[in-house]
Short mmCIF file of C-alpha atoms and ligand atoms in Angstrom, two decimals:
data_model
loop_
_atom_site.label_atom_id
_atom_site.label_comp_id
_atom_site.label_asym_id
_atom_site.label_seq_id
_atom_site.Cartn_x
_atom_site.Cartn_y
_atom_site.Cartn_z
CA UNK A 602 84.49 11.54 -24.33
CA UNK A 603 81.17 10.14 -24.38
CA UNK A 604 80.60 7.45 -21.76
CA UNK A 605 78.80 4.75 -23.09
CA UNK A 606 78.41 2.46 -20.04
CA UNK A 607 77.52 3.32 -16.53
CA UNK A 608 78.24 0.70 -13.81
CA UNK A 609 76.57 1.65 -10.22
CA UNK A 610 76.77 0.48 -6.92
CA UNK A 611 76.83 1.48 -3.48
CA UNK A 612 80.61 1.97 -3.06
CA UNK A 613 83.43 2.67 -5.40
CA UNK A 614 85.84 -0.04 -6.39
CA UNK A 615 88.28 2.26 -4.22
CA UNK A 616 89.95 2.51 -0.88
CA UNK A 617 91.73 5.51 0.28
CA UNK A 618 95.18 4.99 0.83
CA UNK A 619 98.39 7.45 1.59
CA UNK A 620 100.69 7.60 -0.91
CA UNK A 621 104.47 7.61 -0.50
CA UNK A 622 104.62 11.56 0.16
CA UNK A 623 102.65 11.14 2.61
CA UNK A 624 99.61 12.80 0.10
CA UNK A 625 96.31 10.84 -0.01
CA UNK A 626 95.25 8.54 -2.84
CA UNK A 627 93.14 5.71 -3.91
CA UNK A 628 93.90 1.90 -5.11
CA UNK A 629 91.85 -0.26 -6.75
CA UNK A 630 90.18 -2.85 -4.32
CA UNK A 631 91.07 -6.12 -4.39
CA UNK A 632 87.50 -7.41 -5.26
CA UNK A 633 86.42 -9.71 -7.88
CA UNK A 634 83.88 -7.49 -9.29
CA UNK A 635 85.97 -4.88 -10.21
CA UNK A 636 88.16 -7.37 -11.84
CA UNK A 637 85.44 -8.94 -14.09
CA UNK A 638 83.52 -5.39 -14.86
CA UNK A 639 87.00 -3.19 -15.60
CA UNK A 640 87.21 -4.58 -18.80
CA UNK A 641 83.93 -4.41 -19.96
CA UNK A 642 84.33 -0.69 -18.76
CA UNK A 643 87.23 -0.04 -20.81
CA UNK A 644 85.57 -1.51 -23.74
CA UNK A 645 82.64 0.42 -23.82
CA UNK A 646 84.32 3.98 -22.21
CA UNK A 647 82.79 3.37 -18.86
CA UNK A 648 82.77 5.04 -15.86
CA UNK A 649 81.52 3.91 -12.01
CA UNK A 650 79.35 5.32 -9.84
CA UNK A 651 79.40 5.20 -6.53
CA UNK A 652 80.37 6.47 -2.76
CA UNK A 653 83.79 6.99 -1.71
CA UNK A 654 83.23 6.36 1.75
CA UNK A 655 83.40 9.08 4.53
CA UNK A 656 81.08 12.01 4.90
CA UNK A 657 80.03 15.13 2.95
CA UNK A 658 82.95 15.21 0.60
CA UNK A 659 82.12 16.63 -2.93
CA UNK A 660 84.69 14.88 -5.16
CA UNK A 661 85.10 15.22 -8.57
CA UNK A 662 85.40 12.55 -10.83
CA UNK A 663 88.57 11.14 -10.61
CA UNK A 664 90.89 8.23 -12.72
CA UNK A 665 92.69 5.44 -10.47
CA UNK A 666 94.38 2.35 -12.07
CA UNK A 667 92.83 2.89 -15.37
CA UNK A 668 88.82 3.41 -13.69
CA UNK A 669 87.37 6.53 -14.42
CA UNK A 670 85.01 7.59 -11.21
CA UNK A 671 81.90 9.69 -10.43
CA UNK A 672 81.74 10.34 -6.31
CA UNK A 673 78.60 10.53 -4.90
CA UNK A 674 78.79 12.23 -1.63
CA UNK A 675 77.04 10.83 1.27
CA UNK A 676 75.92 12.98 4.77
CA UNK A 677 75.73 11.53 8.24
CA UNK A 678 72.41 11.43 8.18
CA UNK A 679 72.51 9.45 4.66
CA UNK A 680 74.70 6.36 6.50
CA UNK A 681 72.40 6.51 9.01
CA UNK A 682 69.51 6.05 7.22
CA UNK A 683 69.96 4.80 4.13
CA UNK A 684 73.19 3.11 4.31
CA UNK A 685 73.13 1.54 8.24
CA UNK A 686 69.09 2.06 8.54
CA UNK A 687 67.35 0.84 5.07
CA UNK A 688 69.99 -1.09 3.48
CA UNK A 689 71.41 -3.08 6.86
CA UNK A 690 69.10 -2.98 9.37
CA UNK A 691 65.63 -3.47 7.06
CA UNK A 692 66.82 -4.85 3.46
CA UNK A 693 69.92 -7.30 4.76
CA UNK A 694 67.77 -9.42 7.49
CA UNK A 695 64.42 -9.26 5.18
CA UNK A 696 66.13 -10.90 1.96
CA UNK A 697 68.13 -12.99 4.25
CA UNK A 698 65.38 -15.59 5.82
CA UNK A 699 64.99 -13.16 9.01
CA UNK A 700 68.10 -14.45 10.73
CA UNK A 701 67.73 -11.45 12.26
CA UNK A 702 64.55 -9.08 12.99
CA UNK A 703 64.13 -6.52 10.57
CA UNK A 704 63.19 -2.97 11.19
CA UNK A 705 60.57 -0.42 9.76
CA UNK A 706 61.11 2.90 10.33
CA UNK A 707 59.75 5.46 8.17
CA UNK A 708 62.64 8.24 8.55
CA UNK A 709 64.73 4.97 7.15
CA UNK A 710 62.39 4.62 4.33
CA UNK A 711 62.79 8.81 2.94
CA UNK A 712 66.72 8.53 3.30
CA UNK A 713 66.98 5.40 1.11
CA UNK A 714 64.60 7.02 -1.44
CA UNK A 715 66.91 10.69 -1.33
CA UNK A 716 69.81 8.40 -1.99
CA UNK A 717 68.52 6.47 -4.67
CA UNK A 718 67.30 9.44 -6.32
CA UNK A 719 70.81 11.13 -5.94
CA UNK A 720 72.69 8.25 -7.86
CA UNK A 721 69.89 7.87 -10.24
CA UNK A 722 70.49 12.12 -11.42
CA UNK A 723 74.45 11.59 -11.25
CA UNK A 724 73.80 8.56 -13.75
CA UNK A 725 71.52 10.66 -15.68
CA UNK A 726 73.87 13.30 -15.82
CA UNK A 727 76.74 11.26 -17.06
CA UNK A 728 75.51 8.72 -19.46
CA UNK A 729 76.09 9.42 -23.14
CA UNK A 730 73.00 9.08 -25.61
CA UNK A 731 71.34 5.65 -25.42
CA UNK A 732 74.27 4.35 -23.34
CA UNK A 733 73.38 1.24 -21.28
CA UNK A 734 73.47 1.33 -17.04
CA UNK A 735 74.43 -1.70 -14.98
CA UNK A 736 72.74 -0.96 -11.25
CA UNK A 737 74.21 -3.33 -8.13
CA UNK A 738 72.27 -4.77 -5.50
CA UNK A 739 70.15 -3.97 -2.67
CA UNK A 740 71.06 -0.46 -1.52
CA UNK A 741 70.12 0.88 -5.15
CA UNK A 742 66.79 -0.93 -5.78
CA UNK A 743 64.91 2.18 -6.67
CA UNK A 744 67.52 3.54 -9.53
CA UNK A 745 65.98 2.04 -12.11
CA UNK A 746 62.66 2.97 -11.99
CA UNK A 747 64.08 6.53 -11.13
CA UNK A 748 66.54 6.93 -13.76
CA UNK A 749 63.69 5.52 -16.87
CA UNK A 750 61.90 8.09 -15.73
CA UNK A 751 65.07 10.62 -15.98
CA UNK A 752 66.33 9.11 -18.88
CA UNK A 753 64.12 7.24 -20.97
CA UNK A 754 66.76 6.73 -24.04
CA UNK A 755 68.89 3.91 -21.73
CA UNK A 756 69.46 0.56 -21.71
CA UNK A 757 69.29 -0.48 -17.89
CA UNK A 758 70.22 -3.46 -16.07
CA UNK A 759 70.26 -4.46 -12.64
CA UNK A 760 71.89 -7.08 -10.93
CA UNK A 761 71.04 -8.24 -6.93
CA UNK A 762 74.21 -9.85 -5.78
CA UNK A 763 72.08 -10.77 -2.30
CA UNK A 764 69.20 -13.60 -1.67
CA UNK A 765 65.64 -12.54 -3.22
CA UNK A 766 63.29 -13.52 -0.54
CA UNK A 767 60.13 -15.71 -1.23
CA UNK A 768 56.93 -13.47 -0.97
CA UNK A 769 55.91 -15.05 2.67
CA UNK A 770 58.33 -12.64 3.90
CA UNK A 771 59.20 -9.58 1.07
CA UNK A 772 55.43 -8.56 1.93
CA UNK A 773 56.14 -7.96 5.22
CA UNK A 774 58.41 -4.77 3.83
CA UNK A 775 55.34 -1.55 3.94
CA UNK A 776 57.18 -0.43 0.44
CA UNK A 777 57.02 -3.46 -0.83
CA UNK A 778 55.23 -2.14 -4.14
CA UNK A 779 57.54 0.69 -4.63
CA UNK A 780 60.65 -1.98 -4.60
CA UNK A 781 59.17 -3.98 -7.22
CA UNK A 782 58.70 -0.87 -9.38
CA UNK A 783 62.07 0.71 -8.83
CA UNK A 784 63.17 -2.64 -10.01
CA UNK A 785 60.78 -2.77 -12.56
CA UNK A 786 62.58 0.13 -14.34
CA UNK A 787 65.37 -2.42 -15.84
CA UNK A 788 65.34 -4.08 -18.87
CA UNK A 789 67.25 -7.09 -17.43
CA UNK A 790 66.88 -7.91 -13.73
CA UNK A 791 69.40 -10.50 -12.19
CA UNK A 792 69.88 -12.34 -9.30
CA UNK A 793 72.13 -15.33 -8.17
CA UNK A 794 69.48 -18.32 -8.51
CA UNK A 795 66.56 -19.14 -10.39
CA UNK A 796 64.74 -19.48 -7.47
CA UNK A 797 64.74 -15.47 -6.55
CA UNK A 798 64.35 -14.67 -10.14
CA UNK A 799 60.92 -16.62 -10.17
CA UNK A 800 59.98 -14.90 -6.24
CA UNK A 801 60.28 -12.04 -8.18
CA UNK A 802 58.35 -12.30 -11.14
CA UNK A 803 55.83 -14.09 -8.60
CA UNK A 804 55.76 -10.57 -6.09
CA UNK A 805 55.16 -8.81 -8.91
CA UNK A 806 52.20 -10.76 -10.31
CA UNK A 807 50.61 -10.83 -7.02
CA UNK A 808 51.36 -7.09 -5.77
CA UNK A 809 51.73 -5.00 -8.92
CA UNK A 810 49.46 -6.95 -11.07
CA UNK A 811 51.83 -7.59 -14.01
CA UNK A 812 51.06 -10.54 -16.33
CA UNK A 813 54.12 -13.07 -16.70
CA UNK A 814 55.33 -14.81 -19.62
CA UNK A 815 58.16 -17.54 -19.41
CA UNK A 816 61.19 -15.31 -17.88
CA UNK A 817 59.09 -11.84 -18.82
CA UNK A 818 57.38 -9.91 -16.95
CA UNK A 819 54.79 -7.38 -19.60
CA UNK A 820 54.16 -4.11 -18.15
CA UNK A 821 51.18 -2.06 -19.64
CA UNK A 822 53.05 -0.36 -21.87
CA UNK A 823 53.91 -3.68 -23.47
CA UNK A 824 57.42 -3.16 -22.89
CA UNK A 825 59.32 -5.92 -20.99
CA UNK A 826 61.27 -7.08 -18.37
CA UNK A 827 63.25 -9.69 -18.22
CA UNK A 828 63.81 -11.68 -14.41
CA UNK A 829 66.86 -14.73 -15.26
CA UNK A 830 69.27 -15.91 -12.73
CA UNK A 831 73.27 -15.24 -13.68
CA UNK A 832 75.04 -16.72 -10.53
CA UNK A 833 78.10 -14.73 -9.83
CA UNK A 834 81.72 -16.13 -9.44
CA UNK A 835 85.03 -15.30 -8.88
CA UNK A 836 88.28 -14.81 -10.74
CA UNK A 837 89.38 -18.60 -11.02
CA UNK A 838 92.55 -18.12 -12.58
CA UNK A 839 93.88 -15.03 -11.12
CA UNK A 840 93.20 -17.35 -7.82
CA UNK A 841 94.90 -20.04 -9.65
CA UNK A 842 98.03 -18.02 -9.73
CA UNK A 843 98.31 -16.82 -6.57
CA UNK A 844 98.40 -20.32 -5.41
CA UNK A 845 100.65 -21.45 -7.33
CA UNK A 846 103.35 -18.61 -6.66
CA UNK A 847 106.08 -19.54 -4.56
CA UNK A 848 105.50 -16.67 -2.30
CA UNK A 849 101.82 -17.73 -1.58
CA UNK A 850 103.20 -21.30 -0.80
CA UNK A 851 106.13 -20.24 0.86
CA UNK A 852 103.64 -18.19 3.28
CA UNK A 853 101.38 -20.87 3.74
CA UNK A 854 103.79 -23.12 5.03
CA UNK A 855 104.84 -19.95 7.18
CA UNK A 856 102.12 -19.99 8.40
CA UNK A 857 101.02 -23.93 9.18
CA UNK A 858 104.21 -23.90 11.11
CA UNK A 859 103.03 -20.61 13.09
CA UNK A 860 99.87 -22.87 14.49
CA UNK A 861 102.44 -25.10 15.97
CA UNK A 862 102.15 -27.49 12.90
CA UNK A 863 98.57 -29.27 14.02
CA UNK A 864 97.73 -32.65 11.89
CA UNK A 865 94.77 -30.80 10.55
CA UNK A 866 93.41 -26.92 10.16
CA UNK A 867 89.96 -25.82 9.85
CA UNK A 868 89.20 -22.19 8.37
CA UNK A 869 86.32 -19.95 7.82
CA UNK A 870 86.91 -16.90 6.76
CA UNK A 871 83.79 -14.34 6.68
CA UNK A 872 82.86 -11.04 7.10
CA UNK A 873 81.30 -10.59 10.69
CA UNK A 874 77.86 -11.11 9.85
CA UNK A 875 75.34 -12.97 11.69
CA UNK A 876 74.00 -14.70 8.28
CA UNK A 877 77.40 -16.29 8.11
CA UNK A 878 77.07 -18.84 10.77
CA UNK A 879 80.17 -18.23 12.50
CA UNK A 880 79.14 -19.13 15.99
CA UNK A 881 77.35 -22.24 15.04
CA UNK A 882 80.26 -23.86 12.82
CA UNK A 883 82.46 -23.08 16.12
CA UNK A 884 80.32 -24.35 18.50
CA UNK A 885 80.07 -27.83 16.44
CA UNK A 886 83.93 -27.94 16.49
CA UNK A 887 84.36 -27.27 20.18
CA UNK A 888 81.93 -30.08 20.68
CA UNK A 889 83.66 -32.59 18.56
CA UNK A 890 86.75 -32.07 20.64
CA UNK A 891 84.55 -32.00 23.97
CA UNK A 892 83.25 -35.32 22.26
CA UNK A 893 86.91 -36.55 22.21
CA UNK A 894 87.04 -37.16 18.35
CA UNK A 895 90.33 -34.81 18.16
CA UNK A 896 92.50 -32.50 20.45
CA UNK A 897 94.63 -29.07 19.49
CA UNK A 898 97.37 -31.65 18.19
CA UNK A 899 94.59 -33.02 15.85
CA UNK A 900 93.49 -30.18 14.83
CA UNK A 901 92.62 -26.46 15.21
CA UNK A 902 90.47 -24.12 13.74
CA UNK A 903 91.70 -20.68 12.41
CA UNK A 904 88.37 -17.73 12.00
CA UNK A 905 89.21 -14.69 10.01
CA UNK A 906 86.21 -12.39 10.55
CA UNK A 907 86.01 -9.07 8.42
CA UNK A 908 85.21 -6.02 10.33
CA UNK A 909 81.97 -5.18 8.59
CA UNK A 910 78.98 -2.49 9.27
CA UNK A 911 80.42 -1.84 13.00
CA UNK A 912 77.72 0.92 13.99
CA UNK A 913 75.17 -1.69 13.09
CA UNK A 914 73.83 -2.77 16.52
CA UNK A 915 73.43 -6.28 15.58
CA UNK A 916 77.03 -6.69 14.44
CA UNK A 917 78.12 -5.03 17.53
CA UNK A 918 76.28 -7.88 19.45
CA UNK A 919 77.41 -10.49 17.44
CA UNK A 920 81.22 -9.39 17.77
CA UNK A 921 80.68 -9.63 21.78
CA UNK A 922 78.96 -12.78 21.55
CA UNK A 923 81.74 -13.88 18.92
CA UNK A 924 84.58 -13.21 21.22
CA UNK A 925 83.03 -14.69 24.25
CA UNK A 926 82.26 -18.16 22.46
CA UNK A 927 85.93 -17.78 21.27
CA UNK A 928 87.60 -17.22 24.93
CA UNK A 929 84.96 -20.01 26.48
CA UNK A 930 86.22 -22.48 23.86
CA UNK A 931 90.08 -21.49 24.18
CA UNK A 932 89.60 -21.61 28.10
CA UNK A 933 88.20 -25.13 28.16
CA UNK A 934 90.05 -26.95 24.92
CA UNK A 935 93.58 -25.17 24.75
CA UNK A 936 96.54 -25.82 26.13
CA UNK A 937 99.30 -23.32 26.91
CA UNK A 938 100.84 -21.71 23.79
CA UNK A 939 98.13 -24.14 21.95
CA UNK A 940 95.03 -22.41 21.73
CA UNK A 941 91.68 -24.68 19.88
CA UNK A 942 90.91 -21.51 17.85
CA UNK A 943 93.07 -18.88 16.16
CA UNK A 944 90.35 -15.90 15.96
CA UNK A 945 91.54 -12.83 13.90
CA UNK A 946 88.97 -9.72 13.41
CA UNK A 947 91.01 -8.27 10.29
CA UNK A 948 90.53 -7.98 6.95
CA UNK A 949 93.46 -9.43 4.72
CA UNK A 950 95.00 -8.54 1.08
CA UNK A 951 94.06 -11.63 -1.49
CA UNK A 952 97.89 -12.55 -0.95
CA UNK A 953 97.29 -13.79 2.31
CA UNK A 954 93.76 -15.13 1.77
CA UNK A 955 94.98 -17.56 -0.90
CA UNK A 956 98.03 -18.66 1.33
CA UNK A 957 95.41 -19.12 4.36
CA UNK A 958 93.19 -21.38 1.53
CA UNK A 959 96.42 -23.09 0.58
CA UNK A 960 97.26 -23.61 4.14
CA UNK A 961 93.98 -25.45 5.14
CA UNK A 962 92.75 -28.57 5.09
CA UNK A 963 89.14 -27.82 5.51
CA UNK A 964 87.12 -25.21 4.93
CA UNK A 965 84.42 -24.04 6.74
CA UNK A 966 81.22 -22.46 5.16
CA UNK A 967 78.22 -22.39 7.42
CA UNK A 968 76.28 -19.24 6.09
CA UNK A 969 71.79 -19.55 7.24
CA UNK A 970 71.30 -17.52 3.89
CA UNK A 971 73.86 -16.13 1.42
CA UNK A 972 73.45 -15.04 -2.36
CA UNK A 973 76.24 -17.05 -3.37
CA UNK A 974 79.39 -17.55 -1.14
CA UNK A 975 82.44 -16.24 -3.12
CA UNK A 976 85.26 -17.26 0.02
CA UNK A 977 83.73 -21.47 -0.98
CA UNK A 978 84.68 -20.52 -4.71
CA UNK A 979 88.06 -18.98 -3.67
CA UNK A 980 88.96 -22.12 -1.89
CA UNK A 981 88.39 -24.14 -4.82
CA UNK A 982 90.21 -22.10 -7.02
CA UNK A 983 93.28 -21.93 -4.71
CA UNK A 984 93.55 -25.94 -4.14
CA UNK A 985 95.67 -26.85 -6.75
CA UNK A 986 96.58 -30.05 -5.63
CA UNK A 987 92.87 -31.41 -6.14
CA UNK A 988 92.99 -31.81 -2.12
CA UNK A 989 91.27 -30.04 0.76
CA UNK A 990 87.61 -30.25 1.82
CA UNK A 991 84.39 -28.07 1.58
CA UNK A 992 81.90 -27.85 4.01
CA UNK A 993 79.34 -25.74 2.60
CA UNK A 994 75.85 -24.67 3.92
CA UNK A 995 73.55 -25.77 1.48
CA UNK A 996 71.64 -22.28 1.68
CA UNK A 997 74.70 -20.41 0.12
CA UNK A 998 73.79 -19.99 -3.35
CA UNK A 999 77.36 -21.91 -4.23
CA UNK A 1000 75.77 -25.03 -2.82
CA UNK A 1001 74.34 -25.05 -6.16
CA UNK A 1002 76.81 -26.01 -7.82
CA UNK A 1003 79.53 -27.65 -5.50
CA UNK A 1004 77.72 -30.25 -5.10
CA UNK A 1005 80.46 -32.20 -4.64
CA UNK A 1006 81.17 -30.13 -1.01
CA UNK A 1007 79.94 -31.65 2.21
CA UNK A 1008 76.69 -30.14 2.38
CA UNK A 1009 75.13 -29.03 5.50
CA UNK A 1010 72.20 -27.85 7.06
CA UNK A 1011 73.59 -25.13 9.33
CA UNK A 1012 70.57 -25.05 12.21
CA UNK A 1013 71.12 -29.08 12.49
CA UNK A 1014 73.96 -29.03 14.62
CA UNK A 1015 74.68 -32.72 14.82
CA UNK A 1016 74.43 -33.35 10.54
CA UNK A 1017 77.31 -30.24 11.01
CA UNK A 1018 79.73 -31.88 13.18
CA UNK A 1019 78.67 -35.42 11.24
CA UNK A 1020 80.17 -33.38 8.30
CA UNK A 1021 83.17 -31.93 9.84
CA UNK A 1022 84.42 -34.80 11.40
CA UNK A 1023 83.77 -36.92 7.74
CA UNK A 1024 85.63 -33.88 5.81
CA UNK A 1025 88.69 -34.49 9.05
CA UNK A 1026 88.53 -38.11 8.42
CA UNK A 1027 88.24 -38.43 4.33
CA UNK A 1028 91.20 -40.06 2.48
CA UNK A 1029 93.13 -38.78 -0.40
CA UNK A 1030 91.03 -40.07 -3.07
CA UNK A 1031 87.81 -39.03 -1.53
CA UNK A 1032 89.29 -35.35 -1.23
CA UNK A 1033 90.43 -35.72 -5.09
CA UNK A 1034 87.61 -37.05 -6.65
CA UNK A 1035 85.60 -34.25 -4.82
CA UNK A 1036 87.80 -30.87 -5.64
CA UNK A 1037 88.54 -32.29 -9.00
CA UNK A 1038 85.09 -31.69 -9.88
CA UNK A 1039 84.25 -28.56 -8.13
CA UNK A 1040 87.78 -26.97 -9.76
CA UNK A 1041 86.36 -27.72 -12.96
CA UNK A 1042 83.22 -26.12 -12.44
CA UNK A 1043 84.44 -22.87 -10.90
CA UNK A 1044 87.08 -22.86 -13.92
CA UNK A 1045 84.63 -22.69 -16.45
CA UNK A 1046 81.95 -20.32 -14.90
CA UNK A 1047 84.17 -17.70 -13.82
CA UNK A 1048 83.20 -14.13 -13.00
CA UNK A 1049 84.38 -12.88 -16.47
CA UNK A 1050 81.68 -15.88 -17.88
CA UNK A 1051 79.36 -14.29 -15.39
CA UNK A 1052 79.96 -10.44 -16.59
CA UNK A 1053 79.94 -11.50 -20.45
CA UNK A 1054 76.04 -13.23 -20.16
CA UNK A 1055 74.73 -10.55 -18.07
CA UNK A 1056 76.30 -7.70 -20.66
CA UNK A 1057 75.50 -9.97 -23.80
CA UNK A 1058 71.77 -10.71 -22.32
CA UNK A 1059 71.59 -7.02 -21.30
CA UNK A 1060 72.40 -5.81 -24.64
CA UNK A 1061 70.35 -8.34 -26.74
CA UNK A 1062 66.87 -6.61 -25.05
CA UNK A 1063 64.39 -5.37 -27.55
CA UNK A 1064 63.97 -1.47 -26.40
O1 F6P B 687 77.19 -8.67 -1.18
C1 F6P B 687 76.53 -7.76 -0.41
C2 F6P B 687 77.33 -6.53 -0.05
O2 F6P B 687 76.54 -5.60 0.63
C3 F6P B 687 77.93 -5.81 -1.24
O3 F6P B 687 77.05 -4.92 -1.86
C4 F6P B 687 79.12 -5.16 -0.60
O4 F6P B 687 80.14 -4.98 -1.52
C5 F6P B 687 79.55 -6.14 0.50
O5 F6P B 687 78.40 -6.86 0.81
C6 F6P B 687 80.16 -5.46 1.73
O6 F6P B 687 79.21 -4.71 2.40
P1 F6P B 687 79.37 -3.18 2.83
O7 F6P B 687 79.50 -2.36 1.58
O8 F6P B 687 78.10 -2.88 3.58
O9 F6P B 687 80.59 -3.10 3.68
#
C-alpha cells in the first residue's frame, strides 16, 4: 500500500501496556493529537513516525487501534543527548522566556543532529511518491531541511506545538542558523501565535538573509515558505461528552465529597514543569488564607502534577522544591484530616481529568510561557453548566482567546491572588456570562478545525 501521508513526531501516539495474557501490547494514548490527526491518517493511508519509548529496540512497524506505525529506535546515549540534553535541557528553557538557564553543550548538539537525521531517512524510506510529511515540534527541527534534501518530490510541513522565542534570545542558541534552515526545508511552517510566526520570519531575515514577503519567506531558489500561526486546540466535544456522562458526574461528586465537601475547590493540573507556575499559583493561595480571606472549610486547592522528564535535573529540583512548599503549606494551614492542598504526582486517564474539571470550581492556570495551554481548553469544554472560573496566565498562548478568563500576570504575585480571590468571590451570572463565551469559542475552533487548516493550507502550496 502506498503511504501517502507521513505524520512525525518525537514519540508514538502509543503506550505499552500488558495485555490480558499477560503478553505485551500497545493502546492508543489518550491525547488530543492523535484524535484530530487519525483521521486525516486514515484518509490519506498514513502512517506515524516516531519513538516507542525505551532503549535500543528495533521494532517493526506495527498496527494498533487502526494506526499503522514506523518505530524509530532510540540508544541511551540518544535520550541523553538528544532527547534529555538538546531537546529539554537547551531547546525547552530557550523557546520558553529562559525560566530556566539553558545549556550548550556541543556533544548535545551531534546527538540531536544523528537523531534528526535518523527520522528524516525512516520518512524517506516510507513515503510514497510525492506524498506530503507533517513534522512535530521542537525535538525534530532539523527534519525538514534533511528530508528535502533526501526527498525532494514531498510536500512537507511542520508544525511547533511550543513558544517561538523573539530573536533577543533564539540568537543566543550557537546553531542558531542551522535551526532556521532545518526549518526552512518545509513548505508550511506553523506555530501557535502570530507572534512566533513573525520571530521567525524576522530570525531568518536577520541571520540567513532571506527576503520576506507578507507571510513568505523567498529562498534563492525562488521557492517559498510559508510562516502562519494555526493555534492548536482540543477535542471539544469528545470533552463535552465525558462531562456529561453520568459516570464522569457521578465521580465528580465522588470525589468533592472525598475533600471533605469544602465550599469551594481550586485545581491545576500540569505536567511538572517549571514553565507551569505551579509553585507560584500555590504560594498566592497559601497567602490568601494566611491573609484570612478563606480557611480549608472555604476552600482547598487540589494539584495534579504529571510525572514528566524525571532524569532532567531541573525537574528533579523542582519536584523537591514542589513537595516542600506543599508540606510547609499543609503544616501551617491544615487541620487534622483537612489538609489546604491535595497534591497528587500522577498522571490520570481523561475519565478522571474531566470528572476533576467537573468537580472544580476554579481553575488554576499560571504557566511563565506556554505554546498554548490545552488543560485551560479542557476545562472549558468540560463545564457544561456555563459555571466555573478560569484563571489563566496571560503568557499561555490560550490567553488569546479566553479572554473572557481572569487573566494574570504570573511573576505579579499580588494581581494573582487579586484574581483568585475575585474568581472565589464571583456570582453566578458573572461565572455564566464568562464560560458562555469561552465554550463557544473552544466549540468552534476545535483541534479537528485546527488539523483541517493546517492540512488544507499545507496542501494548497505551490511546489
Ligand atoms: O508540547 C510539548 C511536548 O514536548 C510535546 O512534544 C510532548 O508530547 C509533551 O510536551 C510531553 O513531553 P515529553 O514527550 O518530553 O514527555
Amino acid at each position: 500500500m502506498s503511504v501517502d501521508l507521513v505524520v512525525v513526531a518525537n514519540r508514538l501516539p502509543v503506550d505499552r501496556v500488558e495485555l490480558a495474557g499477560g503478553e505485551p501490547g500497545w493502546r492508543t494514548s489518550p491525547g488530543g493529537l492523535v484524535s484530530a490527526l487519525e483521521p486525516v491518517l486514515r484518509e490519506n493511508d498514513g502512517v506515524w513516525v516516531g519513538w516507542p519509548g525505551g532503549t535500543d529496540e528495533e521494532l517493526e512497524p506495527f498496527e494498533t487501534g487502526g494506526l499503522r506505525l514506523i518505530p524509530v529506535a532510540m540508544s541511551e546515549a540518544d535520550i541523553n543527548g538528544y532527547y534529555e540534553g538538546m531537546s529539554n535541557g537547551t531547546l525547552w528553557p530557550l523557546y520558553h522566556d529562559l525560566v530556566a538557564k539553558p545549556m550548550f553543550h556541543r556533544e548535545w548538539w551531534d546527538s540531536y543532529q544523528r537523531v534528526n537525521r535518523r527520522f528524516a531517512a525512516k520518512v524517506a524510506e516510507v513515503a510514497g511518491e510525492n506524498a506530503t510529511v507533517w513534522v512535530h515540534d521542537y525535538q525534530l527541527q532539523l527534519v525538514p531541511a534533511m528530508l528535502r534534501e533526501l526527498r525532494p518530490d514531498l510536500r512537507i510541513g511542520f508544525y511547533l506545538h511550543i513558544p517561538f522565542p523573539p530573536a533577543e534570545l533564539f540568537q543566543q542558541l550557537p546553531w542558531r542558523r542551522q535551526i532556521l534552515e532545518g526549518l526552512l526545508g518545509a513548505d508550511l511552517v506553523g506555530f501557535q501565535l502570530p507572534e512566533a510566526a513573525a520571530n521567525f520570519r524576522r530570525l531568518v531575515n536577520h541571520r540567513v538573509g532571506h527576503p520576506t514577503e507578507g507571510e513568505d519567506v523567498i529562498l534563492p531558489d525562488g521557492r517559498r515558505v510559508r510562516a502562519s500561526a494555526y493555534p492548536i486546540s482540543i477535542d471539544f466535544e469528545g470533552y463535552e461528552e465525558l462531562a456529561k456522562s453520568p459516570a464522569v458526574e457521578a465521580r465528580a461528586k465522588e470525589l468533592r465529597e472525598a475533600l471533605g465537601n469544602p465550599r469551594k475547590v481550586f485545581l491545576g493540573c500540569d505536567r511538572l514543569d517549571y514553565t507551569k507556575g505551579i509553585l507560584a499559583r500555590l504560594k498566592a493561595f497559601g497567602e490568601l488564607m494566611e491573609d484570612g480571606h478563606f480557611d480549608v472549610e472555604d476552600a482547598i486547592f487540589v494539584q495534579v502534577a504529571v510525572p514528566s522528564r524525571e532524569a532532567v535535573e531541573e525537574y528533579i529540583t523542582l519536584r523537591d522544591e514542589l513537595e516542600m512548599m506543599v508540606g510547609r503549606l499543609n503544616g501551617d494551614l491544615g487541620r487534622i484530616g483537612q489538609p489546604a492542598i491535595h497534591y497528587m504526582h500522577s498522571s490520570y486517564p481523561r475519565e478522571e481529568m474531566a470528572a476533576l474539571y467537573r468537580m472544580a470550581d476554579i481553575m488554576v492556570v499560571t504557566p511563565y510561557r506556554d505554546g498554548m495551554n490545552l488543560v485551560a481548553k479542557e476545562y472549558v469544554a468540560t463545564r457544561i453548566n456555563d459555571d466555573g472560573a478560569l484563571v489563566l496566565s496571560e503568557f499561555a498562548g490560550a490567553a488569546e482567546e479566553l479572554r473572557q478568563a481572569w487573566l494574570i500576570n504570573p511573576y505579579d504575585l499580588n494581581g494573582m491572588k487579586a484574581a483568585l480571590l475575585e474568581a472565589h468571590q464571583a456570582d453566578d451570572a458573572e461565572l455564566k456570562r464568562r464560560m458562555k463565551a469561552m465554550r463557544a469559542t473552544v466549540r468552534t475552533h476545535d483541534v479537528a478545525a485546527w488539523a483541517k487548516s493546517f492540512m488544507a493550507d499545507l496542501e494548497s502550496r505551490q511546489l
